[in-house]
mmCIF file of C-alpha atoms in Angstrom:
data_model
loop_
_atom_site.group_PDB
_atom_site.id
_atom_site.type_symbol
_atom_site.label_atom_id
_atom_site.label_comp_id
_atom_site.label_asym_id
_atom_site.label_seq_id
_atom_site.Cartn_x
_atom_site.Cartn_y
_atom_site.Cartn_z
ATOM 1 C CA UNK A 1 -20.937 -12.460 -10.283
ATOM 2 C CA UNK A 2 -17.619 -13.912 -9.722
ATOM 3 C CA UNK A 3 -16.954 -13.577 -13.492
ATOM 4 C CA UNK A 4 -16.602 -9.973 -13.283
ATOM 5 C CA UNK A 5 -14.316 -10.199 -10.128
ATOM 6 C CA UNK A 6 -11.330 -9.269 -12.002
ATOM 7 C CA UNK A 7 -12.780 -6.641 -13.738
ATOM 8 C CA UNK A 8 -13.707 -4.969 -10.625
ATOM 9 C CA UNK A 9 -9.965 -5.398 -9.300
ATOM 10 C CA UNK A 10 -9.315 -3.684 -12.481
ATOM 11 C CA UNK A 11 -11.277 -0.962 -11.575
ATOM 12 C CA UNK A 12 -10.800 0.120 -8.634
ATOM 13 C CA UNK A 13 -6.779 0.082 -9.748
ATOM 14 C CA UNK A 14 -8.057 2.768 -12.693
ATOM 15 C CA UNK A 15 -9.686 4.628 -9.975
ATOM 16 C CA UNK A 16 -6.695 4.725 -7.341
ATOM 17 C CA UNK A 17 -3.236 4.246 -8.967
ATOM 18 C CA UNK A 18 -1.120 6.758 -10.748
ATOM 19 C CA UNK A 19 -0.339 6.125 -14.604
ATOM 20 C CA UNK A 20 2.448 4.075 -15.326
ATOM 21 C CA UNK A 21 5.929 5.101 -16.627
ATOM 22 C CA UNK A 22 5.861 4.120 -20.316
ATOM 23 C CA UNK A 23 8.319 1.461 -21.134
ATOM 24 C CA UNK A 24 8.658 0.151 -24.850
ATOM 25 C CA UNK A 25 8.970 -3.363 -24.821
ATOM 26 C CA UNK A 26 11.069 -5.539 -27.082
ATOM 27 C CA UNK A 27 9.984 -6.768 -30.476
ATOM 28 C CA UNK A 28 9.169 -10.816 -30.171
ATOM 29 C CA UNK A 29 9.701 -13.045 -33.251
ATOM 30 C CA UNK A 30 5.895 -13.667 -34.701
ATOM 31 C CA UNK A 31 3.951 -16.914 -33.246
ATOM 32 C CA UNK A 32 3.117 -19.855 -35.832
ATOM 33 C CA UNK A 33 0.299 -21.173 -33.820
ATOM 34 C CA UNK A 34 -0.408 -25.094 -34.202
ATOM 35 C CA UNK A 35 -4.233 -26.062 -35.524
ATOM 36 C CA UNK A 36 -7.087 -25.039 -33.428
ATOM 37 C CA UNK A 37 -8.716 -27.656 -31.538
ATOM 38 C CA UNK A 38 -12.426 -28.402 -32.140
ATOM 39 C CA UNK A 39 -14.645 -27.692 -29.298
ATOM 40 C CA UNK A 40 -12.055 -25.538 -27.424
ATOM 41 C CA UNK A 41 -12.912 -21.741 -27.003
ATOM 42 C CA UNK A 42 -11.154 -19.116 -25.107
ATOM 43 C CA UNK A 43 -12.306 -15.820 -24.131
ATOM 44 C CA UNK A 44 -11.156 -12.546 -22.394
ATOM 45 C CA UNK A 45 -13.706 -11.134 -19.477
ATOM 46 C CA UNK A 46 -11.665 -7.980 -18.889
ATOM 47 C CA UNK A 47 -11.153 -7.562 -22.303
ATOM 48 C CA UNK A 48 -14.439 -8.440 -23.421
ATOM 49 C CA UNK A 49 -15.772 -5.864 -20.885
ATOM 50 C CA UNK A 50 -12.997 -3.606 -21.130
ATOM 51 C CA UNK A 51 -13.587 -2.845 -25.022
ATOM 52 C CA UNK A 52 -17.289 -2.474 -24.708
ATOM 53 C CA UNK A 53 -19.412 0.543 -25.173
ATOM 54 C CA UNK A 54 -21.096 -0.548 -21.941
ATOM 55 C CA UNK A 55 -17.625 -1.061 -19.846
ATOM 56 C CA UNK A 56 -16.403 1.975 -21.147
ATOM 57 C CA UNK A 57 -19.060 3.751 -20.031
ATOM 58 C CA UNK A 58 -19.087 2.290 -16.551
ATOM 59 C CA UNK A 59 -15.690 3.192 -16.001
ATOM 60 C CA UNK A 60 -15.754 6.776 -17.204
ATOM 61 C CA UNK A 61 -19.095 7.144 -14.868
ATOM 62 C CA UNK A 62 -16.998 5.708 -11.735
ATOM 63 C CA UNK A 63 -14.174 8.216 -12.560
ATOM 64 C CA UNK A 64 -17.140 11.235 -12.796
ATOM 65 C CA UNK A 65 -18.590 9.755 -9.500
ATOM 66 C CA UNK A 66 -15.149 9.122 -7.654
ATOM 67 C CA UNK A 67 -14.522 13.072 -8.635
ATOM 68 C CA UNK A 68 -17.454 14.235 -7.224
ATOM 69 C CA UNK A 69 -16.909 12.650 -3.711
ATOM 70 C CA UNK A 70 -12.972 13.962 -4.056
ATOM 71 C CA UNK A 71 -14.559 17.538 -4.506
ATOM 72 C CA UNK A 72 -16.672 17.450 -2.027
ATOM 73 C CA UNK A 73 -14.362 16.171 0.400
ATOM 74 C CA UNK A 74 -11.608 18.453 -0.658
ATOM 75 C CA UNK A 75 -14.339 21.232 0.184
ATOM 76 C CA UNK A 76 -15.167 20.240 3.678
ATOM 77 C CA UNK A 77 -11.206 19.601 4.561
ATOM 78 C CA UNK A 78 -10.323 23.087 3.284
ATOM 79 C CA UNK A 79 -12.805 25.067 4.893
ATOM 80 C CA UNK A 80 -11.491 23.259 8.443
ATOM 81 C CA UNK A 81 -7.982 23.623 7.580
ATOM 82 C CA UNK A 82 -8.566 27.471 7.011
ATOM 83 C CA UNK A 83 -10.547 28.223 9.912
ATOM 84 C CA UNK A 84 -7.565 26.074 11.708
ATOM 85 C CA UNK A 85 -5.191 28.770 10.418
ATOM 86 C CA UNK A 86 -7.587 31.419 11.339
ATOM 87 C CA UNK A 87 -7.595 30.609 14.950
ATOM 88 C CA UNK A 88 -4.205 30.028 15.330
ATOM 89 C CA UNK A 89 -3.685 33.434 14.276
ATOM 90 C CA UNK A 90 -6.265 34.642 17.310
ATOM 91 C CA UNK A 91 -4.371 32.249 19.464
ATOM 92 C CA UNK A 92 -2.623 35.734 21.345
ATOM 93 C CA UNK A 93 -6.126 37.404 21.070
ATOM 94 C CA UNK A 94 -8.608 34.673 22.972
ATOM 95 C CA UNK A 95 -8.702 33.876 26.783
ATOM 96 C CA UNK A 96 -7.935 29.672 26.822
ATOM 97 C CA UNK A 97 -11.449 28.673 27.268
ATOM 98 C CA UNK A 98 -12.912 30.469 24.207
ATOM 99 C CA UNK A 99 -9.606 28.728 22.334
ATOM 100 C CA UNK A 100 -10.013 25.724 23.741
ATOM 101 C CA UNK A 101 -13.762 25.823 22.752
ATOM 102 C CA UNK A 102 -13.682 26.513 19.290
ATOM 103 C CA UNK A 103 -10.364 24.443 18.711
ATOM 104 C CA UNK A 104 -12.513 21.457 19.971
ATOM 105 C CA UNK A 105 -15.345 21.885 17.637
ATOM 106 C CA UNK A 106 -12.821 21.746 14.906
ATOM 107 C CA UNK A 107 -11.599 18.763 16.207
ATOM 108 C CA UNK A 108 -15.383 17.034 15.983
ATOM 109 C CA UNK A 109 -15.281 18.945 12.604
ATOM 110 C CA UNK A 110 -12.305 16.855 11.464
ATOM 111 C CA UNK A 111 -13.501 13.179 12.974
ATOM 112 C CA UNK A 112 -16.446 13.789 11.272
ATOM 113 C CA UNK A 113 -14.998 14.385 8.064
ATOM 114 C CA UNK A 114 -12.612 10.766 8.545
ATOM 115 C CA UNK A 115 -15.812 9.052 9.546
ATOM 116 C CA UNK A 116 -17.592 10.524 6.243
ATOM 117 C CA UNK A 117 -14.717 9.868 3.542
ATOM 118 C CA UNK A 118 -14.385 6.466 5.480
ATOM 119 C CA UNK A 119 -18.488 6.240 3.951
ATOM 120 C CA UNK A 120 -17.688 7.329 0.983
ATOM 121 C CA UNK A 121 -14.841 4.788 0.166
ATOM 122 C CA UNK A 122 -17.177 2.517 0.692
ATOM 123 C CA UNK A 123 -20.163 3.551 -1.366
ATOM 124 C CA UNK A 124 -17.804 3.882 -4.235
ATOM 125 C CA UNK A 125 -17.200 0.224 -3.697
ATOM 126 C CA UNK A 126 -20.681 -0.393 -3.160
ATOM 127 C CA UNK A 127 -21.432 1.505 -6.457
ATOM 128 C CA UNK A 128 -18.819 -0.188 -8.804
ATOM 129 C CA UNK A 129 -19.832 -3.557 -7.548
ATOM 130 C CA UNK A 130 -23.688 -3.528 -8.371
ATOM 131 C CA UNK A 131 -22.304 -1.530 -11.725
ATOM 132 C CA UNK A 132 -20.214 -4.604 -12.653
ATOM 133 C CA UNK A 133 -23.023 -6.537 -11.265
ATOM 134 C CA UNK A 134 -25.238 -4.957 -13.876
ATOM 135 C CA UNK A 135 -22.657 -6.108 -16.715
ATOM 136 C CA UNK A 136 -22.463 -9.204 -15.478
ATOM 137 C CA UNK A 137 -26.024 -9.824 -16.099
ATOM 138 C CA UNK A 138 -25.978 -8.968 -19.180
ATOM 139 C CA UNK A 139 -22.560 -10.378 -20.482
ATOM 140 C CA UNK A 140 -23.506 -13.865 -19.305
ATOM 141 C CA UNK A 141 -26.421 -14.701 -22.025
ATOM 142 C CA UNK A 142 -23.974 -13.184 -24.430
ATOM 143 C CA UNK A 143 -21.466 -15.807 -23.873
ATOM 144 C CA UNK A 144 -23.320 -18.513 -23.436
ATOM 145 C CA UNK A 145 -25.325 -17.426 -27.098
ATOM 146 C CA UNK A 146 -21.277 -16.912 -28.656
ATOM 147 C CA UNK A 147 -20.410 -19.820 -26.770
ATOM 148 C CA UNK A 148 -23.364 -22.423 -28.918
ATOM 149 C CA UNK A 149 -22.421 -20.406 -32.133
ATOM 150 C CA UNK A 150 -19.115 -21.008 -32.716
ATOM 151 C CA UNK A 151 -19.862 -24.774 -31.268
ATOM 152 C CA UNK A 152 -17.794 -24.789 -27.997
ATOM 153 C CA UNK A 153 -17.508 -27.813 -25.970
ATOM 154 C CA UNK A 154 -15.022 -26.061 -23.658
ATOM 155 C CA UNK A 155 -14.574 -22.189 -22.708
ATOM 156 C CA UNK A 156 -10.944 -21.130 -20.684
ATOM 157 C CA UNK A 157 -10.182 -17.856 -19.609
ATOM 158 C CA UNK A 158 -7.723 -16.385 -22.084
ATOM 159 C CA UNK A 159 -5.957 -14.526 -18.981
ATOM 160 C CA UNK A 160 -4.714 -17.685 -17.636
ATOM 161 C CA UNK A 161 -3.589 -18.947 -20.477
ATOM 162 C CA UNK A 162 -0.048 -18.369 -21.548
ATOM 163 C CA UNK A 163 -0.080 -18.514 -25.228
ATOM 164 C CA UNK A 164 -3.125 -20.225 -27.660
ATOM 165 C CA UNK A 165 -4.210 -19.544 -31.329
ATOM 166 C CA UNK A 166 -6.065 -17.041 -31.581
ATOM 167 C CA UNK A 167 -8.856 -18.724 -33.735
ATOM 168 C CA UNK A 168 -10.299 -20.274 -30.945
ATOM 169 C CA UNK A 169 -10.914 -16.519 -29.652
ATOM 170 C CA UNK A 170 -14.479 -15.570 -29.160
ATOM 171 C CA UNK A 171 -13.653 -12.425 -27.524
ATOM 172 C CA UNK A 172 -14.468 -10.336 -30.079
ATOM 173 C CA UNK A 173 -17.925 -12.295 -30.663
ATOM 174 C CA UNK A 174 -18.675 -11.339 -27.149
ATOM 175 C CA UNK A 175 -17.790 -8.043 -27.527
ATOM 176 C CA UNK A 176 -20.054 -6.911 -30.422
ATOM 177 C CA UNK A 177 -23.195 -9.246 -29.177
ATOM 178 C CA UNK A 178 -22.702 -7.233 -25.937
ATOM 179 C CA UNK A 179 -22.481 -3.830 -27.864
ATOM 180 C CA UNK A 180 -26.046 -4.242 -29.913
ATOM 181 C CA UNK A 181 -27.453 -5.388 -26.522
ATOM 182 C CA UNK A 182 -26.543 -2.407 -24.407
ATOM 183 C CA UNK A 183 -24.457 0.438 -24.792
ATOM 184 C CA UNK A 184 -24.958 2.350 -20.915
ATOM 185 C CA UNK A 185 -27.804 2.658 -18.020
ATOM 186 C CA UNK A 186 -27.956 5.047 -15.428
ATOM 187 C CA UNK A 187 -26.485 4.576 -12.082
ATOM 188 C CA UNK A 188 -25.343 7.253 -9.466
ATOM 189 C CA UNK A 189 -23.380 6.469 -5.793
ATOM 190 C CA UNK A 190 -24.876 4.219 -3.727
ATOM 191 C CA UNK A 191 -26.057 5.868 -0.289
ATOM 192 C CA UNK A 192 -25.426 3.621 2.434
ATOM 193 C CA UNK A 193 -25.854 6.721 5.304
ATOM 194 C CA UNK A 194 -29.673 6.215 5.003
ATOM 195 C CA UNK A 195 -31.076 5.505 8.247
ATOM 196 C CA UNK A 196 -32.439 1.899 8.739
ATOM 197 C CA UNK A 197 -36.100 2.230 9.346
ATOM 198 C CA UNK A 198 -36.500 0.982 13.231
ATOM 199 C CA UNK A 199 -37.867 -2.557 13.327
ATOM 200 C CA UNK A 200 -41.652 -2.675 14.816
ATOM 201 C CA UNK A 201 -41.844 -3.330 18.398
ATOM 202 C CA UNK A 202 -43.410 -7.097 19.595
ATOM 203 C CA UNK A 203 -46.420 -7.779 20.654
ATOM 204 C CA UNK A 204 -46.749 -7.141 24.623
ATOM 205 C CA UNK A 205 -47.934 -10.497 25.551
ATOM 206 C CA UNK A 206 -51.383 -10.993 26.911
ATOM 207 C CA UNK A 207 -51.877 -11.007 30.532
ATOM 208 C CA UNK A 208 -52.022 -14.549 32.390
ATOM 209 C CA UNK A 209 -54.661 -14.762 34.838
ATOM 210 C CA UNK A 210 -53.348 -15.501 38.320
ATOM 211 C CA UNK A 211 -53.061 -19.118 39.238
ATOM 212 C CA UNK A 212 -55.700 -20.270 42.102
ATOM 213 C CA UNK A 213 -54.397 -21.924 44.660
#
């Protein structure tokens, strides 16, 4: 769902970047907001999703899944790295082709490592965007029931507005109907090395007679 777009953005930044330097920013005079106006609602997706038990849980399982692919790629690059060591070290000892032999297996060693952490990027994407996708399902009859209760004629993303009173907020609404409707569901990395069953072959078509003259 393109609601959750940002979210995933969000994400995959969690996943990738290193943590900020903490800067404290400067104290801002308080807001008196004007009166709310009727109909008008705004709401928060990445914070709505953000703060719930459910988001939270999808992000912490990305982070467990995303370490498990870093291991086992760490794994497979430091075994080839070592035995790269190793045979420089017999460089002096081996005639060139039996050098030249197992230094090219290492080589296919290595491409085939790219070529699998290039898959893996990939299924991590794969997985966090049918994760989200999950949410997404759910979220949506959430805020379309918070939406009818607090009598919305309108509903604007909060992130793209600058500054509104916070009384037309149904963020938190969202939140806690999404909470008491689920909390986490299983979901491990999607495998996209699976071999595509072959298609069936056609039909051989049936034999025309020969043509009499």
């Amino acid at each position: 769902m393109n609601k959750t777009a940002s979210f995933a953005a969000s994400a995959a930044i969690l996943l990738t970047s290193a943590p900020a330097l903490a800067q404290t920013p400067p104290a801002l005079p308080p807001i008196n907001h004007g009166p709310t106006l009727a109909g008008v609602c705004i709401l928060s997706l990445d914070g709505a999703i953000g703060s719930s038990t459910v988001g939270k849980y999808v992000q912490t399982r990305l982070q467990q899944i995303s370490q498990q692919v870093q291991t086992e790629l760490t794994s497979e690059q430091t075994a080839i790295q070592n035995e790269a060591r190793t045979l420089d070290g017999q460089k002096a000892t081996l005639d060139q082709g039996t050098f030249d032999q197992r230094n090219a297996t290492l080589q296919v060693r290595a491409a085939a490592l790219q070529r699998k952490a290039q898959l893996r990027e990939r299924e991590l994407q794969a997985t966090q965007q049918k994760a989200l996708g999950r949410v997404g399902q759910e979220l949506e009859p959430v805020i379309r029931a918070s939406y009818q209760q607090a009598k919305c004629s309108v509903l604007l993303q909060r992130d793209s507005i600058v500054l509104a009173n916070p009384a037309m907020d149904i963020t938190t609404s969202v939140v806690t109907g999404l909470n008491a409707k689920i909390t986490q569901f299983a979901f491990d990395r999607e495998r996209l090395d699976q071999a595509a069953p072959a298609p069936a072959p056609a039909a051989a078509a049936p034999a025309q007679p020969p043509r009499r003259p």
